[in-house]
mmCIF file of C-alpha atoms in Angstrom:
data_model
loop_
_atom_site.group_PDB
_atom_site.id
_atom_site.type_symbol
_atom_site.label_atom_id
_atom_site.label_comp_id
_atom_site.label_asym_id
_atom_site.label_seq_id
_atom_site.Cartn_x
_atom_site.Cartn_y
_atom_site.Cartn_z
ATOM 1 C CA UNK T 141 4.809 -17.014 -2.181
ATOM 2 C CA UNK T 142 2.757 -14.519 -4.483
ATOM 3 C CA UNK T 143 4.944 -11.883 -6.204
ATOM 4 C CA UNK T 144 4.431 -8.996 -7.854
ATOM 5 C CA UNK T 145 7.705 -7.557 -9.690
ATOM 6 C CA UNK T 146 8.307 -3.932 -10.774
ATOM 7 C CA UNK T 147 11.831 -2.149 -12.424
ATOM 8 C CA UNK T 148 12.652 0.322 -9.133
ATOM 9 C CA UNK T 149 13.886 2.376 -11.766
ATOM 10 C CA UNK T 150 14.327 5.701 -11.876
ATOM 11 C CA UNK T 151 12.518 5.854 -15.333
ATOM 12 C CA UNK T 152 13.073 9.563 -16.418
ATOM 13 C CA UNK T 153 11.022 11.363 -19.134
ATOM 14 C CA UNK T 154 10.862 14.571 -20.537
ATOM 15 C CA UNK T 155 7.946 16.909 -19.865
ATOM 16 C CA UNK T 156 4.948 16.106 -22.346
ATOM 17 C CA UNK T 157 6.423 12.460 -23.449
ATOM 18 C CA UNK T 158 3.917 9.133 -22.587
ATOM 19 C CA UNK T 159 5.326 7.217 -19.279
ATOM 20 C CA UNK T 160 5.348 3.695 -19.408
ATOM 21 C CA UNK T 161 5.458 1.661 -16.203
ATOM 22 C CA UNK T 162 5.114 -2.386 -15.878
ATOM 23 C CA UNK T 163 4.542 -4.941 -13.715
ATOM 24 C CA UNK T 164 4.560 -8.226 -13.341
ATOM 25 C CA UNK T 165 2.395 -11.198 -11.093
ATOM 26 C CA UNK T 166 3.002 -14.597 -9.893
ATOM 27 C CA UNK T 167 -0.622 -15.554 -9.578
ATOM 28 C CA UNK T 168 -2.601 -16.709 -12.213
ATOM 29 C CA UNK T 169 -5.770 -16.399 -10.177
ATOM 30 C CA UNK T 170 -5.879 -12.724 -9.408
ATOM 31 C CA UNK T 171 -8.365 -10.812 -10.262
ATOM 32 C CA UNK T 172 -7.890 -7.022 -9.660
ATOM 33 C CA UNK T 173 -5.157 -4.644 -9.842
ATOM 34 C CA UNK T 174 -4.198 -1.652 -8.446
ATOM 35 C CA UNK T 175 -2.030 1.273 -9.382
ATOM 36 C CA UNK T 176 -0.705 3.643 -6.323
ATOM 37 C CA UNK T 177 1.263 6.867 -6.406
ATOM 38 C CA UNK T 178 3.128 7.638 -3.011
ATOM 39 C CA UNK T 179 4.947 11.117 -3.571
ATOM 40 C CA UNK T 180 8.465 11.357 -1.548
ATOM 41 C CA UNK T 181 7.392 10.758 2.484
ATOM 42 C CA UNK T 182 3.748 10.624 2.118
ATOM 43 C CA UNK T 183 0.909 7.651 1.999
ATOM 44 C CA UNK T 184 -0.109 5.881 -1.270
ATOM 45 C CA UNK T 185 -3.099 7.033 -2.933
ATOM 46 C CA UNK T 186 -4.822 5.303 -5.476
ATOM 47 C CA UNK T 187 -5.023 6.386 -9.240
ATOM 48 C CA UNK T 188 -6.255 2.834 -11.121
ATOM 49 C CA UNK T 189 -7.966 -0.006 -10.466
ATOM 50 C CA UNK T 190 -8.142 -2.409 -13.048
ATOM 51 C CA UNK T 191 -10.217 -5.894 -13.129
ATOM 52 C CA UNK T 192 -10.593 -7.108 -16.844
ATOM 53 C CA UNK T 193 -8.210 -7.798 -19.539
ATOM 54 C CA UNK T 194 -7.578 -4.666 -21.845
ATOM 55 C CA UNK T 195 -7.267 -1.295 -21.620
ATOM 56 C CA UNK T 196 -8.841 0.872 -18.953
ATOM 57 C CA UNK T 197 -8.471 4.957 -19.103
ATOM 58 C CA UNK T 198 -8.413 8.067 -16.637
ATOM 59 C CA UNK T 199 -7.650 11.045 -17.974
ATOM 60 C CA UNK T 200 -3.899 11.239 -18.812
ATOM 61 C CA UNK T 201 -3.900 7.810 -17.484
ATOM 62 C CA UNK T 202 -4.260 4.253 -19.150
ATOM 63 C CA UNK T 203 -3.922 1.226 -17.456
ATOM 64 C CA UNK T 204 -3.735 -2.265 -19.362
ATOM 65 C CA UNK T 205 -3.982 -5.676 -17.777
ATOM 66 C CA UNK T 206 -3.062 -8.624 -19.784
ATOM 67 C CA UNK T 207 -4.183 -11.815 -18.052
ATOM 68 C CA UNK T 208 -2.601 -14.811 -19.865
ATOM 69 C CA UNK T 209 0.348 -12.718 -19.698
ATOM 70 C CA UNK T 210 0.635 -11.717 -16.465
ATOM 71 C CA UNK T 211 1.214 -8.441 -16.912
ATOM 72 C CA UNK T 212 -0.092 -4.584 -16.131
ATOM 73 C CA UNK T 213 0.802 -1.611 -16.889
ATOM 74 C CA UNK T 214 0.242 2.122 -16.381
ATOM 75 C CA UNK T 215 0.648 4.525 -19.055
ATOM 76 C CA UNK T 216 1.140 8.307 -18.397
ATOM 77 C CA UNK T 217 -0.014 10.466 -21.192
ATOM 78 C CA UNK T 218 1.155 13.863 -21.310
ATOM 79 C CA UNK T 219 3.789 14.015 -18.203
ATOM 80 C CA UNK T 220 3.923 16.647 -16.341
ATOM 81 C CA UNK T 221 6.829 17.260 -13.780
ATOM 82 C CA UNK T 222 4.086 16.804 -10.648
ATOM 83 C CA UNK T 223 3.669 12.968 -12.199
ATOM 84 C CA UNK T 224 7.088 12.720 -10.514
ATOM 85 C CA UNK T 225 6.707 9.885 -7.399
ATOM 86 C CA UNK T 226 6.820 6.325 -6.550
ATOM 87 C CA UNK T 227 4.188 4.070 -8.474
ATOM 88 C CA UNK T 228 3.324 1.288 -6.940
ATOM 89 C CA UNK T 229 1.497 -1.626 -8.352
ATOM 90 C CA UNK T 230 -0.520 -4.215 -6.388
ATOM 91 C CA UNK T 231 -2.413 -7.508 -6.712
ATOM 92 C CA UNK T 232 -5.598 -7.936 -5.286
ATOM 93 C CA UNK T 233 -4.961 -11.672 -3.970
ATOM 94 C CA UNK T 234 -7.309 -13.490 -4.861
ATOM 95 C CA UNK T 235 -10.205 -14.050 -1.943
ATOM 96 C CA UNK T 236 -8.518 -13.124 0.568
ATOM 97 C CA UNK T 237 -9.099 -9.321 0.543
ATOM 98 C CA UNK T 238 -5.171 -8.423 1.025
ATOM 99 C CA UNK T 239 -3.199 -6.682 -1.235
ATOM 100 C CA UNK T 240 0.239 -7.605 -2.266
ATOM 101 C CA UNK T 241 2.804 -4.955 -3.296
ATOM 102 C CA UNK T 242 5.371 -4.393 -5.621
ATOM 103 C CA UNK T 243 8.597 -2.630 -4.190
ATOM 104 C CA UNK T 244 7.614 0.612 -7.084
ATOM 105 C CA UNK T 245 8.964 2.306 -9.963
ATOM 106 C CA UNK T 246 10.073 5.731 -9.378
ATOM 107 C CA UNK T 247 9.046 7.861 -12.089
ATOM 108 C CA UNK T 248 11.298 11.662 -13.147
ATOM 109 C CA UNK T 249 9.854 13.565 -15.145
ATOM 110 C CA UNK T 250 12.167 16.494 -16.445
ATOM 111 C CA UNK T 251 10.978 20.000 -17.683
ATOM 112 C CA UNK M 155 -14.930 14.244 6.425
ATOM 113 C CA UNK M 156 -14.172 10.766 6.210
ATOM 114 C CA UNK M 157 -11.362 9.663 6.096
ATOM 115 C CA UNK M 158 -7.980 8.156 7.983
ATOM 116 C CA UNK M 159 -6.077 9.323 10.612
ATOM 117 C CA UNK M 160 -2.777 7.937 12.083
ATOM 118 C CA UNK M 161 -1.307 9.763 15.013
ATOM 119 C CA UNK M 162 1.489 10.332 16.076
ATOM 120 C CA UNK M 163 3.009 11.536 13.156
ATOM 121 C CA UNK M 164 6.476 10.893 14.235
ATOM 122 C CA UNK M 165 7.249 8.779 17.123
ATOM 123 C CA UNK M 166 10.492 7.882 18.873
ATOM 124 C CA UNK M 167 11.390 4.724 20.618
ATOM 125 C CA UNK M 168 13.419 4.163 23.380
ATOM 126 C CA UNK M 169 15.523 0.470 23.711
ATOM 127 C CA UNK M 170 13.655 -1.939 25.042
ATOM 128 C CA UNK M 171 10.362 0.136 25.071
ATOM 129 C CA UNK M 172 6.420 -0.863 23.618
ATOM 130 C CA UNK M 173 5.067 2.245 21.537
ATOM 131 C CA UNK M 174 1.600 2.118 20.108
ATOM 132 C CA UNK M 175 0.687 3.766 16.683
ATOM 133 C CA UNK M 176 -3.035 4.896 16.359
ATOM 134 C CA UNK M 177 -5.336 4.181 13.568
ATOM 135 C CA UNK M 178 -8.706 5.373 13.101
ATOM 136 C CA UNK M 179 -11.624 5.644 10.435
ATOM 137 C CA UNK M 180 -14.953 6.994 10.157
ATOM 138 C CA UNK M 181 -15.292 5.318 6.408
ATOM 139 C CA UNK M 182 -17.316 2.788 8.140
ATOM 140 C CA UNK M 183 -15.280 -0.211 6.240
ATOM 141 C CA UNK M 184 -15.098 -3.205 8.027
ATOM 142 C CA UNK M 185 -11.368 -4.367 7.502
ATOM 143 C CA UNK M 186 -8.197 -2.874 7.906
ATOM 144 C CA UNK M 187 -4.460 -3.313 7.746
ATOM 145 C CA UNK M 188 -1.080 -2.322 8.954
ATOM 146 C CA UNK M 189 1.843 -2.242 6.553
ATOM 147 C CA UNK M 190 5.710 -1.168 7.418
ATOM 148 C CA UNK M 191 7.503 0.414 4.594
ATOM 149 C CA UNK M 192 11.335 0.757 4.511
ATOM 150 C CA UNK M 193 13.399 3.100 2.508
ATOM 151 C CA UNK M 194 13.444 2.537 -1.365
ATOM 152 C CA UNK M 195 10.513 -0.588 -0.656
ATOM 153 C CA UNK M 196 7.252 -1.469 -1.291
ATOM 154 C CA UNK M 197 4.667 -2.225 1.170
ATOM 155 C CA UNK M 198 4.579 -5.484 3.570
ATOM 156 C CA UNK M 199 1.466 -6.403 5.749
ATOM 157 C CA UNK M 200 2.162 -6.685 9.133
ATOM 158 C CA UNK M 201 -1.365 -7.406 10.346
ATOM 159 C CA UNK M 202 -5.111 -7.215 9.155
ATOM 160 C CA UNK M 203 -8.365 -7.229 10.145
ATOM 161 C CA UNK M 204 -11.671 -8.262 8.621
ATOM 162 C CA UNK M 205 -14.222 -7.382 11.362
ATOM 163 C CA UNK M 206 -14.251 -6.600 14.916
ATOM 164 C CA UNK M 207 -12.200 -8.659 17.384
ATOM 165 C CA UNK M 208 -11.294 -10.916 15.039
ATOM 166 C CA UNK M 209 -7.195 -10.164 13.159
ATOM 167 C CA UNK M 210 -5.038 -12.239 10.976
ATOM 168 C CA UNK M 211 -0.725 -12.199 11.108
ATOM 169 C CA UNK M 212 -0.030 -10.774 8.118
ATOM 170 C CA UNK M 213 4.174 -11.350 6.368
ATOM 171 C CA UNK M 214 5.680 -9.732 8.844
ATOM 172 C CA UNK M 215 3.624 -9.841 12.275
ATOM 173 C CA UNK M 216 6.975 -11.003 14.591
ATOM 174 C CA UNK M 217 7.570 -8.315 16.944
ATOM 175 C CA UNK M 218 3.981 -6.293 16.528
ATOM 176 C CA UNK M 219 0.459 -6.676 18.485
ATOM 177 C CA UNK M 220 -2.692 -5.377 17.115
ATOM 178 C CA UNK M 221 -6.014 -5.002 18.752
ATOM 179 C CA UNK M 222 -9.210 -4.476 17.432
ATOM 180 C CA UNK M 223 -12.303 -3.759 19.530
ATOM 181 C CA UNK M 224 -13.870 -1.498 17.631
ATOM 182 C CA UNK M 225 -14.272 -1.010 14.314
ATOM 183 C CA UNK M 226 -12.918 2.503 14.003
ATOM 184 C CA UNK M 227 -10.226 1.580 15.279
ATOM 185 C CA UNK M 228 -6.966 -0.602 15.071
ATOM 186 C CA UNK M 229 -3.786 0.301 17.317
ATOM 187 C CA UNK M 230 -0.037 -1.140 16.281
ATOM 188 C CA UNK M 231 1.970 -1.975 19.592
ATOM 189 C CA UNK M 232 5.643 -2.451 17.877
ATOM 190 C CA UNK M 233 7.249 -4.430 20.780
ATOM 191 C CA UNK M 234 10.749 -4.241 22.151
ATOM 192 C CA UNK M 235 11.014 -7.576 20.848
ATOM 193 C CA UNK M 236 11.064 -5.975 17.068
ATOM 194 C CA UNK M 237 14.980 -5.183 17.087
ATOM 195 C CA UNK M 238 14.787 -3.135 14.118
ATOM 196 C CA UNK M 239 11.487 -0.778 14.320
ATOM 197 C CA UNK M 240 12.588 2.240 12.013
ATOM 198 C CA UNK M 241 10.372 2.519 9.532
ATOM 199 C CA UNK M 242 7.141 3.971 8.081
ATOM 200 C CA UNK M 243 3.864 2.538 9.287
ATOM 201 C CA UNK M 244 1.038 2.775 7.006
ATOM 202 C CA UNK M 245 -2.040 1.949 7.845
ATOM 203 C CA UNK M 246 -5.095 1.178 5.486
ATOM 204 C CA UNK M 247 -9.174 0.533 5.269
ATOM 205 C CA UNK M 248 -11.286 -1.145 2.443
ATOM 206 C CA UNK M 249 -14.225 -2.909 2.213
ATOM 207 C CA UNK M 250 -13.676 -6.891 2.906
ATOM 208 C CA UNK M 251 -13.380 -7.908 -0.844
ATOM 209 C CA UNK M 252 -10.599 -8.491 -2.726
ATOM 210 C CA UNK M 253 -12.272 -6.558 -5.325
ATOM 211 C CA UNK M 254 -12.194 -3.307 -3.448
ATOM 212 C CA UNK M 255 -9.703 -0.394 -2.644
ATOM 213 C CA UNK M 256 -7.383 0.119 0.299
ATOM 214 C CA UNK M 257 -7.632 3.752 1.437
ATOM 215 C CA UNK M 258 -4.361 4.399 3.316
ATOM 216 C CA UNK M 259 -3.826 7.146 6.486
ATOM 217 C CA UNK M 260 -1.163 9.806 6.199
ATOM 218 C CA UNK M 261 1.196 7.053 8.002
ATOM 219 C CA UNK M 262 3.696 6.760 11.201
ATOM 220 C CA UNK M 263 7.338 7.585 11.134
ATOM 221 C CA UNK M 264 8.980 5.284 13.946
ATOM 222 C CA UNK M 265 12.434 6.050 14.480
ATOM 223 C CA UNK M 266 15.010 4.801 17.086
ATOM 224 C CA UNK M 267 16.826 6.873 20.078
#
């Protein structure tokens, strides 16, 4: 059974301080990665997608896939108190088109 | 605009009664997907679809019935046989690629009399 593991948290930051969010994959194969931010009763929406080893940046956000680790993260420069939500991260299963979720990190971020 | 849209928005369920959650698109992507997300939870796939009658069981498919017969469109039955229903429904569009993005709709609330 693929896995993908993220800390439910809450992680709580101050207002202007970087965000740091991880997660973790069971498959070795997978290819892609996403990073989803579902605010308190609404859908996910996307903010990342990230495909190749290394660093990938958005704006105030950074997202860094390390393959042989097995590991990606999302970095939130700059947090602002409307960064506040649910981040999920998923993994693009390999060729099969489905995604499979983490359970999300719930991110505070205090003025 | 394109886009999803889920309807109804909330939906109550009687004992022992089918309800069916709409899904539609007009993003002109060929699969889509249901998830169910419980309180404090990520998401898990209930069913998907990669083209027109044609759907797979997804993790979590006991108790659910999908259709899909065109591809705008891709109803959830949740059938009295799923004994514990309350949840959110999401449900989701992309391109058939593992490459691509899943767009999601506003989602379903499903709750219990």
């Amino acid at each position: 059974q693929k896995e993908v593991e993220q800390n439910s948290g809450p992680l709580s930051v101050p207002e202007g301080a970087i965000a740091s969010l991880n997660c973790t994959y069971s498959d070795r194969v997978s290819q892609s990665f996403f990073w989803y931010r579902q605010y308190s009763g609404k859908s996910p929406e996307l903010i990342m997608s990230i495909y190749s080893n290394g660093d990938k940046e958005d704006g105030r956000f950074t997202a860094q896939l390390n393959k042989a680790s097995q590991y990606v993260s999302l970095l939130i420069r700059d947090s602002q108190p409307s960064d506040s939500a649910t981040y999920l991260c998923a993994d693009g299963s390999s060729n099969t088109g489905k995604l499979i979720f983490g359970q999300g990190t719930t991110l505070q971020v205090k003025p | 605009d394109g886009g999803i849209t889920q309807s109804p928005k909330y939906l109550f369920r009687k004992e022992g009664q089918n309800v069916t959650l709409s899904c539609e698109q007009n993003l002109n992507h060929d699969a889509m997907y249901w998830y169910r997300q419980d309180p404090g939870q990520g998401l898990r796939l209930i069913y998907y679809s990669q083209i027109v009658n044609d759907f797979q069981k997804g993790d979590i498919a006991e108790g659910y019935s999908v259709s899909r017969e065109k591809k705008e469109s891709f109803p959830l039955t949740v059938t009295s046989a799923q004994k514990n229903p309350t949840a959110f429904y999401l449900c989701a569009s992309s391109i058939w690629d593992s490459q691509e993005t899943q767009y999601f709709g506003p989602g379903t609330r499903l709750l219990v009399l």
